[in-house]
XYZ file of C-alpha atoms in Angstrom:
741
model
C 88.764 108.791 78.834
C 91.550 107.372 76.712
C 92.850 103.849 77.364
C 96.087 102.687 75.739
C 98.620 99.921 76.246
C 101.959 101.532 76.976
C 105.342 100.217 78.037
C 106.841 101.572 81.256
C 109.647 102.916 79.049
C 107.172 104.872 76.889
C 105.400 106.346 79.910
C 108.548 107.462 81.728
C 110.622 108.633 78.755
C 108.264 111.386 77.582
C 110.550 114.406 77.625
C 107.849 117.004 78.191
C 105.974 115.136 80.949
C 106.130 115.381 84.710
C 104.143 113.278 87.144
C 102.517 114.360 90.383
C 101.446 111.937 93.120
C 98.838 113.719 95.272
C 100.114 114.334 98.814
C 97.209 112.444 100.390
C 98.049 109.180 98.613
C 99.640 106.461 100.712
C 103.419 106.620 100.972
C 105.542 104.089 99.099
C 104.817 100.713 100.700
C 106.247 98.007 98.455
C 108.825 95.771 100.096
C 111.078 92.925 99.050
C 108.272 90.477 98.065
C 106.785 92.904 95.523
C 110.203 94.113 94.358
C 111.424 90.527 93.920
C 108.386 89.690 91.782
C 109.062 92.748 89.612
C 112.729 91.832 89.212
C 111.818 88.207 88.393
C 109.496 89.451 85.654
C 112.383 91.461 84.213
C 114.647 88.401 84.456
C 112.163 86.266 82.522
C 111.871 88.914 79.795
C 115.663 89.109 79.460
C 115.981 85.318 79.338
C 113.323 85.255 76.628
C 115.215 87.932 74.703
C 118.418 85.890 74.973
C 116.771 82.709 73.636
C 117.294 82.636 69.850
C 114.684 79.903 69.448
C 111.848 82.098 70.699
C 110.153 84.004 67.917
C 107.532 85.781 70.061
C 109.442 87.346 72.895
C 107.917 87.379 76.389
C 106.103 90.497 77.613
C 104.591 91.314 81.007
C 101.425 93.178 82.009
C 102.218 95.378 84.999
C 98.714 96.569 85.890
C 96.859 99.864 85.541
C 98.180 103.417 85.565
C 95.524 106.144 85.828
C 96.622 109.697 85.110
C 94.812 112.974 84.685
C 96.450 115.707 82.571
C 96.395 119.106 84.222
C 96.199 122.399 82.352
C 94.950 121.149 78.988
C 94.964 118.124 76.727
C 98.651 118.651 75.914
C 99.605 119.370 79.507
C 103.114 118.618 80.719
C 101.937 117.650 84.196
C 99.955 114.499 84.956
C 98.271 113.708 88.291
C 98.753 110.049 89.176
C 95.310 108.904 90.318
C 96.324 105.245 90.672
C 99.498 103.246 90.035
C 101.978 105.284 92.046
C 103.552 102.144 93.575
C 104.326 100.728 90.110
C 105.668 104.031 88.829
C 107.884 104.626 91.848
C 109.226 101.049 91.805
C 110.268 101.372 88.138
C 112.089 104.621 88.853
C 113.862 103.169 91.902
C 115.170 100.382 89.656
C 116.369 102.964 87.120
C 118.151 104.972 89.831
C 119.844 101.770 91.042
C 120.771 100.953 87.421
C 122.235 104.447 86.913
C 124.426 104.107 89.993
C 125.446 100.545 88.974
C 126.616 101.477 85.448
C 130.371 101.667 85.000
C 133.040 102.086 82.275
C 131.943 102.487 78.661
C 128.288 102.695 79.694
C 128.819 105.947 81.537
C 126.908 107.888 78.890
C 123.813 105.912 79.939
C 123.945 107.621 83.326
C 123.115 110.946 81.677
C 120.423 109.297 79.570
C 118.698 107.921 82.680
C 118.975 111.272 84.461
C 117.744 113.399 81.564
C 115.115 111.014 80.179
C 113.584 109.222 83.184
C 114.465 111.089 86.365
C 114.469 114.757 85.402
C 112.669 117.058 83.026
C 113.952 120.539 82.244
C 110.384 121.860 82.007
C 109.464 120.446 85.429
C 108.267 122.915 88.069
C 109.403 120.671 90.920
C 112.604 121.073 92.912
C 115.748 120.539 90.819
C 113.629 119.613 87.774
C 112.743 116.180 89.185
C 110.220 114.423 86.960
C 108.100 112.569 89.551
C 106.769 114.544 92.532
C 106.377 112.084 95.401
C 104.010 112.313 98.365
C 105.240 114.588 101.132
C 106.430 111.689 103.328
C 108.669 110.288 100.562
C 109.782 113.476 98.797
C 113.054 114.201 100.612
C 114.241 110.579 100.450
C 113.414 110.352 96.724
C 115.158 113.658 95.946
C 118.268 112.449 97.764
C 118.390 109.302 95.602
C 117.857 111.191 92.333
C 120.506 113.773 93.236
C 122.961 111.255 94.721
C 123.152 113.049 98.070
C 123.044 111.671 101.626
C 120.456 108.891 101.769
C 117.442 109.230 104.071
C 116.134 106.113 105.827
C 112.735 104.781 104.794
C 110.857 102.516 102.370
C 112.000 104.513 99.326
C 115.671 104.093 100.205
C 115.150 100.447 101.185
C 113.770 99.765 97.687
C 116.741 101.414 96.024
C 119.227 99.468 98.198
C 117.489 96.168 97.444
C 117.441 96.744 93.680
C 121.138 97.706 93.854
C 121.893 94.373 95.557
C 119.851 92.412 92.975
C 121.636 94.133 90.082
C 125.065 93.301 91.524
C 124.125 89.614 91.704
C 122.703 89.549 88.161
C 124.507 89.224 84.820
C 122.275 91.760 83.069
C 123.597 94.535 80.891
C 122.120 98.010 80.890
C 120.886 97.537 77.317
C 119.058 94.358 78.312
C 117.323 96.167 81.158
C 116.236 98.974 78.848
C 114.878 96.402 76.409
C 112.971 94.714 79.254
C 111.339 98.030 80.238
C 110.029 98.194 76.664
C 108.278 94.854 77.214
C 106.697 95.694 80.604
C 103.278 97.112 79.758
C 100.628 99.015 81.685
C 97.048 99.842 80.800
C 97.368 103.616 80.777
C 94.050 105.375 81.446
C 94.180 109.094 80.736
C 91.207 110.987 82.159
C 89.684 113.979 80.426
C 89.881 116.977 82.727
C 86.776 118.558 81.232
C 84.020 118.272 83.833
C 81.210 117.529 81.380
C 82.997 114.336 80.366
C 82.070 112.953 83.793
C 85.483 111.430 84.414
C 85.717 112.371 88.092
C 89.128 111.106 89.325
C 87.664 110.464 92.776
C 85.042 108.072 91.348
C 87.751 106.337 89.298
C 89.908 106.095 92.424
C 87.060 104.605 94.485
C 86.315 102.031 91.772
C 89.940 100.958 91.416
C 90.307 100.636 95.190
C 87.149 98.575 95.721
C 89.254 95.448 96.270
C 91.871 94.725 98.917
C 92.053 96.524 102.254
C 89.171 99.018 102.378
C 89.870 102.701 102.746
C 88.733 104.236 106.002
C 86.043 106.900 106.165
C 88.774 109.510 106.751
C 90.756 108.202 103.732
C 87.747 108.560 101.448
C 86.998 112.060 102.716
C 90.602 113.228 102.286
C 90.791 111.848 98.757
C 87.425 113.339 97.795
C 88.362 116.797 99.052
C 91.873 116.944 97.569
C 91.162 115.265 94.240
C 88.591 118.001 93.657
C 91.216 120.769 93.433
C 94.271 121.243 91.219
C 97.694 119.857 92.165
C 99.017 123.178 93.460
C 96.059 123.521 95.827
C 96.372 119.856 96.810
C 99.911 120.415 98.043
C 99.047 123.680 99.794
C 95.958 122.271 101.511
C 97.584 118.990 102.527
C 100.892 120.467 103.753
C 99.480 123.550 105.472
C 96.083 122.423 106.735
C 94.995 118.817 106.269
C 98.068 117.056 107.589
C 99.205 119.405 110.404
C 95.810 120.647 111.588
C 93.540 117.641 111.040
C 95.130 114.209 110.593
C 98.218 114.677 112.769
C 96.007 116.068 115.553
C 93.185 113.520 115.434
C 95.286 110.498 114.340
C 93.152 107.344 114.752
C 90.076 109.390 115.704
C 89.868 111.232 112.355
C 87.015 109.106 110.991
C 85.083 109.420 114.270
C 85.530 113.192 114.228
C 84.042 113.520 110.746
C 81.003 111.430 111.704
C 80.393 113.483 114.883
C 81.038 116.741 113.006
C 78.441 115.771 110.373
C 75.928 114.770 113.046
C 76.257 118.122 114.790
C 76.140 120.238 111.619
C 73.335 118.295 109.918
C 71.330 117.322 113.040
C 70.982 113.860 111.487
C 71.526 110.455 113.067
C 74.526 109.060 111.165
C 75.636 105.531 111.984
C 78.546 104.952 114.366
C 81.804 104.330 112.463
C 82.450 100.684 111.607
C 84.002 98.750 108.718
C 80.640 97.717 107.323
C 79.054 101.174 106.951
C 81.953 103.229 105.533
C 80.527 103.425 102.006
C 77.087 104.444 103.269
C 78.562 107.211 105.421
C 80.777 108.361 102.557
C 77.805 108.731 100.213
C 76.068 110.786 102.933
C 79.224 112.870 103.378
C 79.271 113.983 99.730
C 75.669 115.126 100.068
C 76.622 116.879 103.324
C 79.393 118.930 101.629
C 77.044 120.038 98.862
C 74.334 120.973 101.370
C 76.416 122.895 103.906
C 79.285 124.260 101.791
C 77.765 124.434 98.294
C 80.344 121.867 97.259
C 83.208 124.261 98.102
C 85.907 121.888 99.360
C 88.287 124.615 100.506
C 85.512 126.187 102.570
C 84.852 122.778 104.141
C 88.535 122.317 105.070
C 88.722 125.772 106.646
C 85.637 125.069 108.757
C 86.917 121.662 109.862
C 90.199 123.234 111.011
C 88.184 125.463 113.369
C 86.402 122.503 114.963
C 89.324 120.088 115.417
C 90.724 121.870 118.534
C 87.245 121.766 120.092
C 86.929 118.044 119.379
C 90.336 117.465 120.962
C 89.031 119.147 124.130
C 86.374 116.416 124.187
C 88.362 113.398 123.069
C 91.835 113.973 124.454
C 91.247 115.711 127.776
C 94.509 115.834 129.685
C 94.526 113.654 132.813
C 96.563 115.967 135.008
C 97.675 114.768 138.419
C 95.971 117.625 140.186
C 93.285 120.140 139.455
C 93.003 123.554 141.000
C 91.688 123.808 144.553
C 89.446 126.579 143.234
C 86.509 124.625 141.811
C 85.723 127.277 139.162
C 89.208 127.117 137.631
C 89.574 124.467 134.911
C 85.925 123.555 135.468
C 85.227 123.120 131.752
C 88.129 120.703 131.350
C 87.076 118.743 134.443
C 83.471 118.434 133.256
C 84.548 117.294 129.779
C 86.739 114.695 131.417
C 83.819 113.585 133.598
C 81.381 113.245 130.694
C 83.605 111.607 128.085
C 86.201 109.676 130.083
C 84.670 108.837 133.458
C 81.096 108.308 132.266
C 82.161 107.519 128.649
C 79.126 109.161 127.041
C 80.309 108.854 123.418
C 76.863 109.696 122.060
C 77.037 113.240 123.423
C 80.123 114.300 121.437
C 78.183 116.045 118.611
C 75.976 117.961 121.049
C 78.877 119.092 123.260
C 80.868 119.992 120.127
C 78.025 122.392 119.339
C 78.097 123.899 122.827
C 81.866 124.408 122.588
C 81.431 126.045 119.178
C 78.890 128.514 120.596
C 81.310 129.214 123.427
C 84.316 129.670 121.099
C 82.802 131.189 117.927
C 79.392 132.380 119.082
C 76.288 132.932 116.978
C 74.975 136.227 115.574
C 77.765 138.091 117.359
C 77.109 136.580 120.804
C 78.954 133.800 122.644
C 78.180 131.469 125.514
C 80.029 132.646 128.614
C 82.217 130.314 130.690
C 79.483 130.162 133.325
C 76.781 129.303 130.784
C 78.898 126.542 129.240
C 79.678 125.141 132.696
C 75.970 125.158 133.571
C 75.146 123.257 130.378
C 77.871 120.655 130.955
C 76.770 120.167 134.571
C 73.229 119.457 133.375
C 74.542 116.818 130.953
C 76.557 115.261 133.763
C 73.465 115.155 135.995
C 71.373 113.622 133.214
C 73.960 110.897 132.546
C 74.604 109.938 136.174
C 70.915 109.769 137.049
C 70.282 107.463 134.096
C 73.253 105.262 134.971
C 72.111 104.875 138.555
C 68.868 103.440 137.140
C 70.800 101.568 134.378
C 68.703 103.085 131.596
C 71.354 103.976 129.021
C 69.807 103.009 125.695
C 68.335 105.473 123.253
C 70.696 108.360 124.044
C 72.302 108.236 120.593
C 68.980 108.790 118.848
C 68.197 111.849 120.970
C 71.368 113.710 119.925
C 70.288 114.943 116.443
C 67.212 116.620 117.960
C 69.379 118.226 120.654
C 71.822 119.561 118.034
C 68.943 120.979 115.969
C 67.454 122.764 118.975
C 70.723 124.489 119.901
C 70.239 127.030 117.145
C 66.452 127.211 117.607
C 66.811 128.080 121.305
C 69.976 130.159 121.039
C 68.537 133.330 122.582
C 67.063 131.365 125.500
C 70.378 129.560 125.987
C 72.133 132.888 126.511
C 69.638 133.846 129.226
C 69.351 130.586 131.180
C 71.570 127.790 129.888
C 70.777 125.361 132.685
C 66.998 125.528 132.256
C 67.232 125.283 128.455
C 69.478 122.212 128.461
C 67.224 120.462 130.981
C 64.300 121.213 128.678
C 66.244 119.851 125.687
C 67.083 116.639 127.500
C 63.413 116.039 128.240
C 62.689 114.461 124.847
C 59.313 112.862 125.559
C 60.589 109.393 124.628
C 60.081 106.766 127.313
C 63.421 105.005 126.856
C 65.491 108.188 127.287
C 63.698 109.544 130.340
C 65.317 111.793 132.931
C 64.870 110.013 136.312
C 63.314 112.150 139.034
C 64.273 112.349 142.731
C 61.791 109.694 143.802
C 63.158 107.154 141.320
C 66.771 107.865 142.295
C 66.071 107.692 146.032
C 64.208 104.392 145.743
C 66.983 102.885 143.637
C 69.762 103.993 145.992
C 67.932 102.375 148.922
C 67.638 99.120 146.993
C 70.841 98.603 145.011
C 74.288 97.215 145.753
C 75.942 100.599 145.243
C 79.495 99.283 145.600
C 79.314 96.558 142.923
C 76.319 97.682 140.888
C 77.833 101.085 140.147
C 81.448 99.981 140.129
C 82.451 102.267 137.249
C 80.814 105.370 138.734
C 80.941 104.887 142.536
C 84.160 106.853 143.125
C 83.073 109.595 140.749
C 79.662 110.005 142.423
C 81.112 110.130 145.941
C 83.883 112.449 144.754
C 81.346 114.871 143.317
C 79.373 114.764 146.565
C 82.561 115.659 148.441
C 83.264 118.555 146.063
C 79.738 119.852 146.501
C 80.070 119.753 150.293
C 83.613 121.060 150.690
C 83.728 123.363 147.619
C 87.181 122.022 146.739
C 88.002 119.423 144.117
C 88.902 115.798 144.730
C 91.803 114.324 142.767
C 89.975 111.426 141.136
C 93.226 110.130 139.628
C 94.757 109.605 143.077
C 94.722 105.816 143.574
C 94.823 106.272 147.358
C 91.395 107.899 147.317
C 88.977 104.965 147.272
C 85.512 103.928 148.380
C 85.670 102.481 151.904
C 83.253 100.139 153.657
C 82.790 101.436 157.212
C 81.341 98.104 158.341
C 83.917 95.758 156.695
C 83.109 93.371 153.856
C 83.966 90.352 156.013
C 83.312 89.849 159.734
C 85.177 87.137 161.619
C 83.578 85.226 164.494
C 85.810 86.954 167.017
C 85.448 90.305 165.343
C 84.411 93.331 167.440
C 81.916 94.165 164.700
C 79.562 91.440 165.906
C 79.206 93.296 169.170
C 78.914 96.640 167.360
C 76.027 95.375 165.201
C 74.285 93.454 167.973
C 71.827 90.597 167.705
C 71.072 89.581 164.127
C 74.411 90.973 162.948
C 74.506 88.517 160.014
C 71.271 89.922 158.527
C 72.401 93.514 159.102
C 75.742 92.819 157.456
C 74.165 91.104 154.445
C 71.647 93.936 153.944
C 73.927 96.966 154.291
C 77.507 95.931 153.515
C 77.463 97.336 149.946
C 74.659 99.844 150.491
C 75.265 103.584 150.103
C 74.568 103.833 153.843
C 77.812 101.987 154.643
C 80.170 103.714 152.210
C 82.384 106.786 152.320
C 85.338 108.142 150.358
C 88.699 108.010 152.122
C 92.467 108.048 151.569
C 93.047 105.148 154.012
C 91.223 102.161 152.521
C 94.184 99.762 152.637
C 94.961 100.740 156.240
C 91.398 100.431 157.513
C 90.632 96.906 156.362
C 88.607 95.032 158.985
C 89.547 97.341 161.852
C 87.003 98.162 164.534
C 84.971 101.353 164.342
C 87.087 102.988 167.052
C 90.321 102.228 165.154
C 88.823 103.562 161.920
C 87.865 106.798 163.668
C 91.514 107.370 164.646
C 92.591 107.034 161.018
C 89.774 109.239 159.763
C 90.859 112.065 162.079
C 93.838 112.478 159.717
C 91.632 112.658 156.596
C 91.112 115.846 154.605
C 87.727 114.748 153.291
C 84.377 115.887 154.676
C 83.232 112.269 154.819
C 85.270 111.760 157.998
C 82.623 113.646 159.974
C 79.961 111.085 158.990
C 81.804 108.599 161.191
C 83.549 110.854 163.708
C 80.268 112.476 164.763
C 78.717 109.121 165.690
C 79.469 107.034 168.761
C 78.230 103.823 167.143
C 77.898 102.235 163.707
C 74.886 99.952 163.697
C 71.804 99.494 161.534
C 70.263 102.765 162.681
C 73.479 104.664 161.935
C 73.682 103.125 158.467
C 70.058 104.019 157.745
C 70.723 107.623 158.818
C 73.870 107.714 156.684
C 71.889 106.237 153.780
C 69.323 109.029 154.013
C 72.076 111.664 154.247
C 73.930 110.230 151.241
C 70.792 110.019 149.096
C 69.995 113.648 149.868
C 73.577 114.666 149.051
C 73.533 112.806 145.731
C 70.231 114.427 144.780
C 71.699 117.823 145.709
C 74.954 117.181 143.831
C 73.136 116.088 140.678
C 70.031 118.293 141.018
C 66.915 118.758 138.913
C 64.877 121.973 138.632
C 62.237 122.136 141.338
C 59.353 121.380 138.968
C 61.025 118.188 137.679
C 62.038 116.618 140.994
C 58.919 114.540 141.594
C 57.163 114.557 138.222
C 57.331 111.980 135.436
C 59.876 113.618 133.142
C 58.747 111.620 130.124
C 55.612 110.628 128.291
C 54.815 107.080 129.392
C 52.327 106.731 126.531
C 55.057 107.135 123.909
C 57.020 103.998 123.126
C 60.216 104.212 121.085
C 60.098 101.588 118.330
C 63.241 102.686 116.487
C 65.944 99.964 116.459
C 68.878 100.706 118.746
C 72.450 99.555 118.318
C 75.251 98.883 120.799
C 78.628 97.207 121.130
C 79.179 94.252 123.502
C 82.135 96.212 124.902
C 79.857 99.010 126.146
C 79.260 98.994 129.872
C 75.891 99.128 131.629
C 73.790 98.379 128.541
C 70.306 97.361 129.687
C 68.926 94.657 127.353
C 66.162 93.450 129.647
C 63.087 92.631 127.577
C 64.843 93.527 124.322
C 65.447 91.166 121.388
C 68.311 91.315 118.884
C 67.686 91.900 115.187
C 71.154 91.868 113.596
C 74.790 91.369 114.528
C 77.344 93.264 112.448
C 80.882 91.861 112.544
C 83.525 93.818 110.642
C 82.007 94.183 107.164
C 79.487 91.338 107.493
C 75.846 91.514 108.593
C 73.830 88.603 110.041
C 70.110 88.394 110.841
C 69.325 86.984 114.313
C 66.139 86.405 116.322
C 67.432 85.652 119.829
C 70.528 86.084 121.974
C 71.615 82.438 121.618
C 71.791 82.733 117.827
C 73.697 86.010 118.219
C 76.338 84.244 120.304
C 76.522 81.260 117.935
C 76.984 83.462 114.872
C 79.787 85.393 116.573
C 81.593 82.163 117.497
C 81.134 80.803 113.961
C 82.647 83.987 112.566
C 85.525 83.716 115.033
C 86.178 80.097 114.039
C 86.356 81.071 110.378
C 88.320 84.314 110.718
C 90.559 83.707 113.720
C 90.896 79.947 114.101
C 93.886 80.184 116.462
C 91.904 82.150 119.065
C 88.891 79.868 118.600
C 91.091 76.810 119.243
C 92.502 78.520 122.326
C 88.969 79.106 123.647
C 88.161 75.463 122.956
C 91.225 74.298 124.908
C 90.444 76.630 127.822
C 86.866 75.353 127.947
C 87.991 71.750 128.458
C 89.092 72.606 132.003
C 85.724 74.103 133.023
C 82.983 72.193 134.844
C 80.367 73.401 132.363
C 82.494 74.381 129.314
C 81.208 76.930 126.796
C 82.680 74.986 123.876
C 82.885 71.204 123.683
C 83.218 68.449 121.100
C 80.376 65.973 120.639
C 82.553 63.179 122.027
C 83.218 65.020 125.300
C 79.636 66.231 125.508
C 78.329 62.661 125.423
C 80.621 61.810 128.353
C 79.337 64.775 130.343
C 75.718 63.875 129.695
C 76.404 60.403 131.093
C 78.166 61.981 134.078
C 75.268 64.321 134.912
C 72.412 61.945 134.119
C 71.816 61.355 137.833
C 71.268 65.085 138.478
C 68.528 65.445 135.858
C 70.498 68.309 134.291
C 69.152 69.303 130.877
C 72.568 69.375 129.235
C 71.217 67.934 126.001
C 69.077 71.095 125.626
C 71.589 73.623 126.979
C 74.204 72.740 124.351
C 73.567 73.685 120.727
C 75.440 72.754 117.586
C 77.694 75.613 116.463
C 76.904 75.280 112.778
C 73.115 75.619 112.991
C 72.000 76.067 116.629
C 70.260 72.702 116.959
C 70.081 71.264 120.481
C 72.174 68.144 121.090
C 69.097 65.962 121.624
C 67.836 66.878 118.119
C 71.017 65.906 116.243
C 71.871 62.507 114.670
C 73.449 59.939 116.969
C 75.997 58.947 114.320
C 77.315 62.480 113.946
C 81.109 62.988 113.956
C 82.650 63.144 117.424
C 84.563 66.319 116.440
C 81.481 68.485 115.855
C 81.534 71.548 118.144
C 78.692 72.339 120.563
C 78.146 75.575 122.470
C 76.530 76.218 125.857
C 74.158 78.831 124.482
C 71.302 78.381 126.985
C 72.279 81.400 129.112
C 70.956 84.811 130.051
C 71.271 87.585 127.469
C 73.647 89.496 129.751
C 75.908 86.456 130.114
C 76.043 85.832 126.361
C 76.897 89.465 125.621
C 79.623 89.285 128.271
C 81.044 86.167 126.564
C 81.193 87.990 123.227
C 82.926 90.958 124.896
C 85.542 88.686 126.506
C 86.336 87.085 123.145
C 86.551 90.511 121.463
C 89.111 91.674 124.008
C 91.084 88.463 123.509
C 91.222 89.061 119.738
C 91.876 92.787 120.379
C 88.820 93.826 118.357
C 87.856 97.461 118.793
C 84.516 98.587 120.151
C 82.973 99.317 116.755
C 83.993 96.071 115.037
C 81.018 94.194 116.532
C 77.645 95.923 116.826
C 74.264 94.452 117.778
C 71.064 96.032 116.493
C 67.948 95.433 118.580
C 64.287 95.273 117.598
């Protein structure tokens, strides 16, 4: 490594040098604020030069420029590892200066062209000296060559410098002199590997401040900085950009994590701002392990898997699916698993199944039927667990499932359904596969309509498909879950007579039960109509469910119980288990999973009953917690510090509530006086935001503006409060994660 202090003039005027900005670097991003600061620095240098009383003329340090010579110590091409924004900005000013020069200074135009902008030994188009990133190349070429300008940041910078020059009283000579006094710390890396000057490590170190690079950014830079500039351009333009980043867009980082988890059968953390560096370190080990460090081999393999991942992540939501249930079945099942049920954890495992279907193993591939069988088993597993609301622990089971795919490959080809059921039986209590007895008992007990709100239409739709052997358009908003006995019964309603004596108890017990629900296209028209009127509407229905009502003369408690039994049997048949698993304990109840789990407050149906929190991770910060109240308080404290406007809005909204979540000490004292007659324990319920102390334990002379929080709530309620605030701030799912004990 060689470090020297060089002027911008000295760096750019080397006749035999060309500069190459790797295609994966960020496009030119400087705007008027940065350009104005640069121009002001030049102005101060010129004013210093003009002042005859100054003996030591002003100079300016412009930052760091890191370059790596390519092709030998005396190479004519230099890769710009860091400092491309500074380099490009200086050249945009020189282009603007060239086009601004008039009259007797015309010979300077050629000097700028031949010395700073072009190099006759350059291998780039039209001998241009600085090769820009792909996104900026055409616009930069147009400016250098004086052809039709192309809109963008590059052209905006040139136009702004042109305007600043016109307003100034500088001469061209003064500007050249100023460039001689603008210095950079020029770090030239030794390309010899044994010197240990890896440009990627240098790049990571220099970019450790400011906005952090994403996991995908770090991977791209690591892969492309490891090959020469010609390969960088070829790989980026022909593979990385068109086949990876432009396809995956904002899911690129998530793809790489899921791809690693499948290939390595290791539990890598879910992508978040606070674990990027840890995942990146694991990624470099991953490339060495699976590709012998061959970065081109890695890119080629990734390009094979991206289309498969898109099948999982970006399933098309077509208006209709084929009436033939076998057609498009794979697409429908992928949509069910990853969009209806939202089983993110299963992406690595399903990616493996799709790979065996597309590429095969040892010359054999999974057939369409075998893949469909495997996906149907996953769907059954997920729905059964969601009916019982036991969703935790699935993430930790995935690495073992991925590992067993290859181990049981020959069996998978013979009987995919049986093998996948066997794989999903992991022996861990928390990830059990509920049997028929458990499901039946739960369906008798639960409020199916509200308790399974996210899945109710899907479950009933699948039952319909299983009965009729034709698909149901789940995206059709007219197809909804209908209460046969209506949700409300008026005093004069015919339903009182239909239900008979004790109708209130019958209504309360069965209104949202599976025994009172069907799928129909006429929900809005049915409303509170009598059973006879509903039958007339159902005669027009195309769904098999119509017969459940049309074939009965009444709809009372006995009818609902019969319908309940029928529906439970249909659900068990639609999401079936192998015969030997239907009534057995499909888990080892003696094995307790003690591994910490992690979830986002924005996840639905997370069961935290009997579980305690250990940490809350917010963006790139980690906080230890020991109960749900402290978890909520820490989140609100973070929100107050990092998004004060939203916190103030929550505080204002809370003022209107009877029992506000947030309240100042002054208002809290008034409420305590107001509720003193009711013996409400408000002085315990409210805790000080800064340290979690209950109101009754804080000093009486404390400032009236101190904030208190109603943190004495159920765990589910507190998690819901965090989720509401996250949605208000537009935080993504992975920006807040809670790790449990």
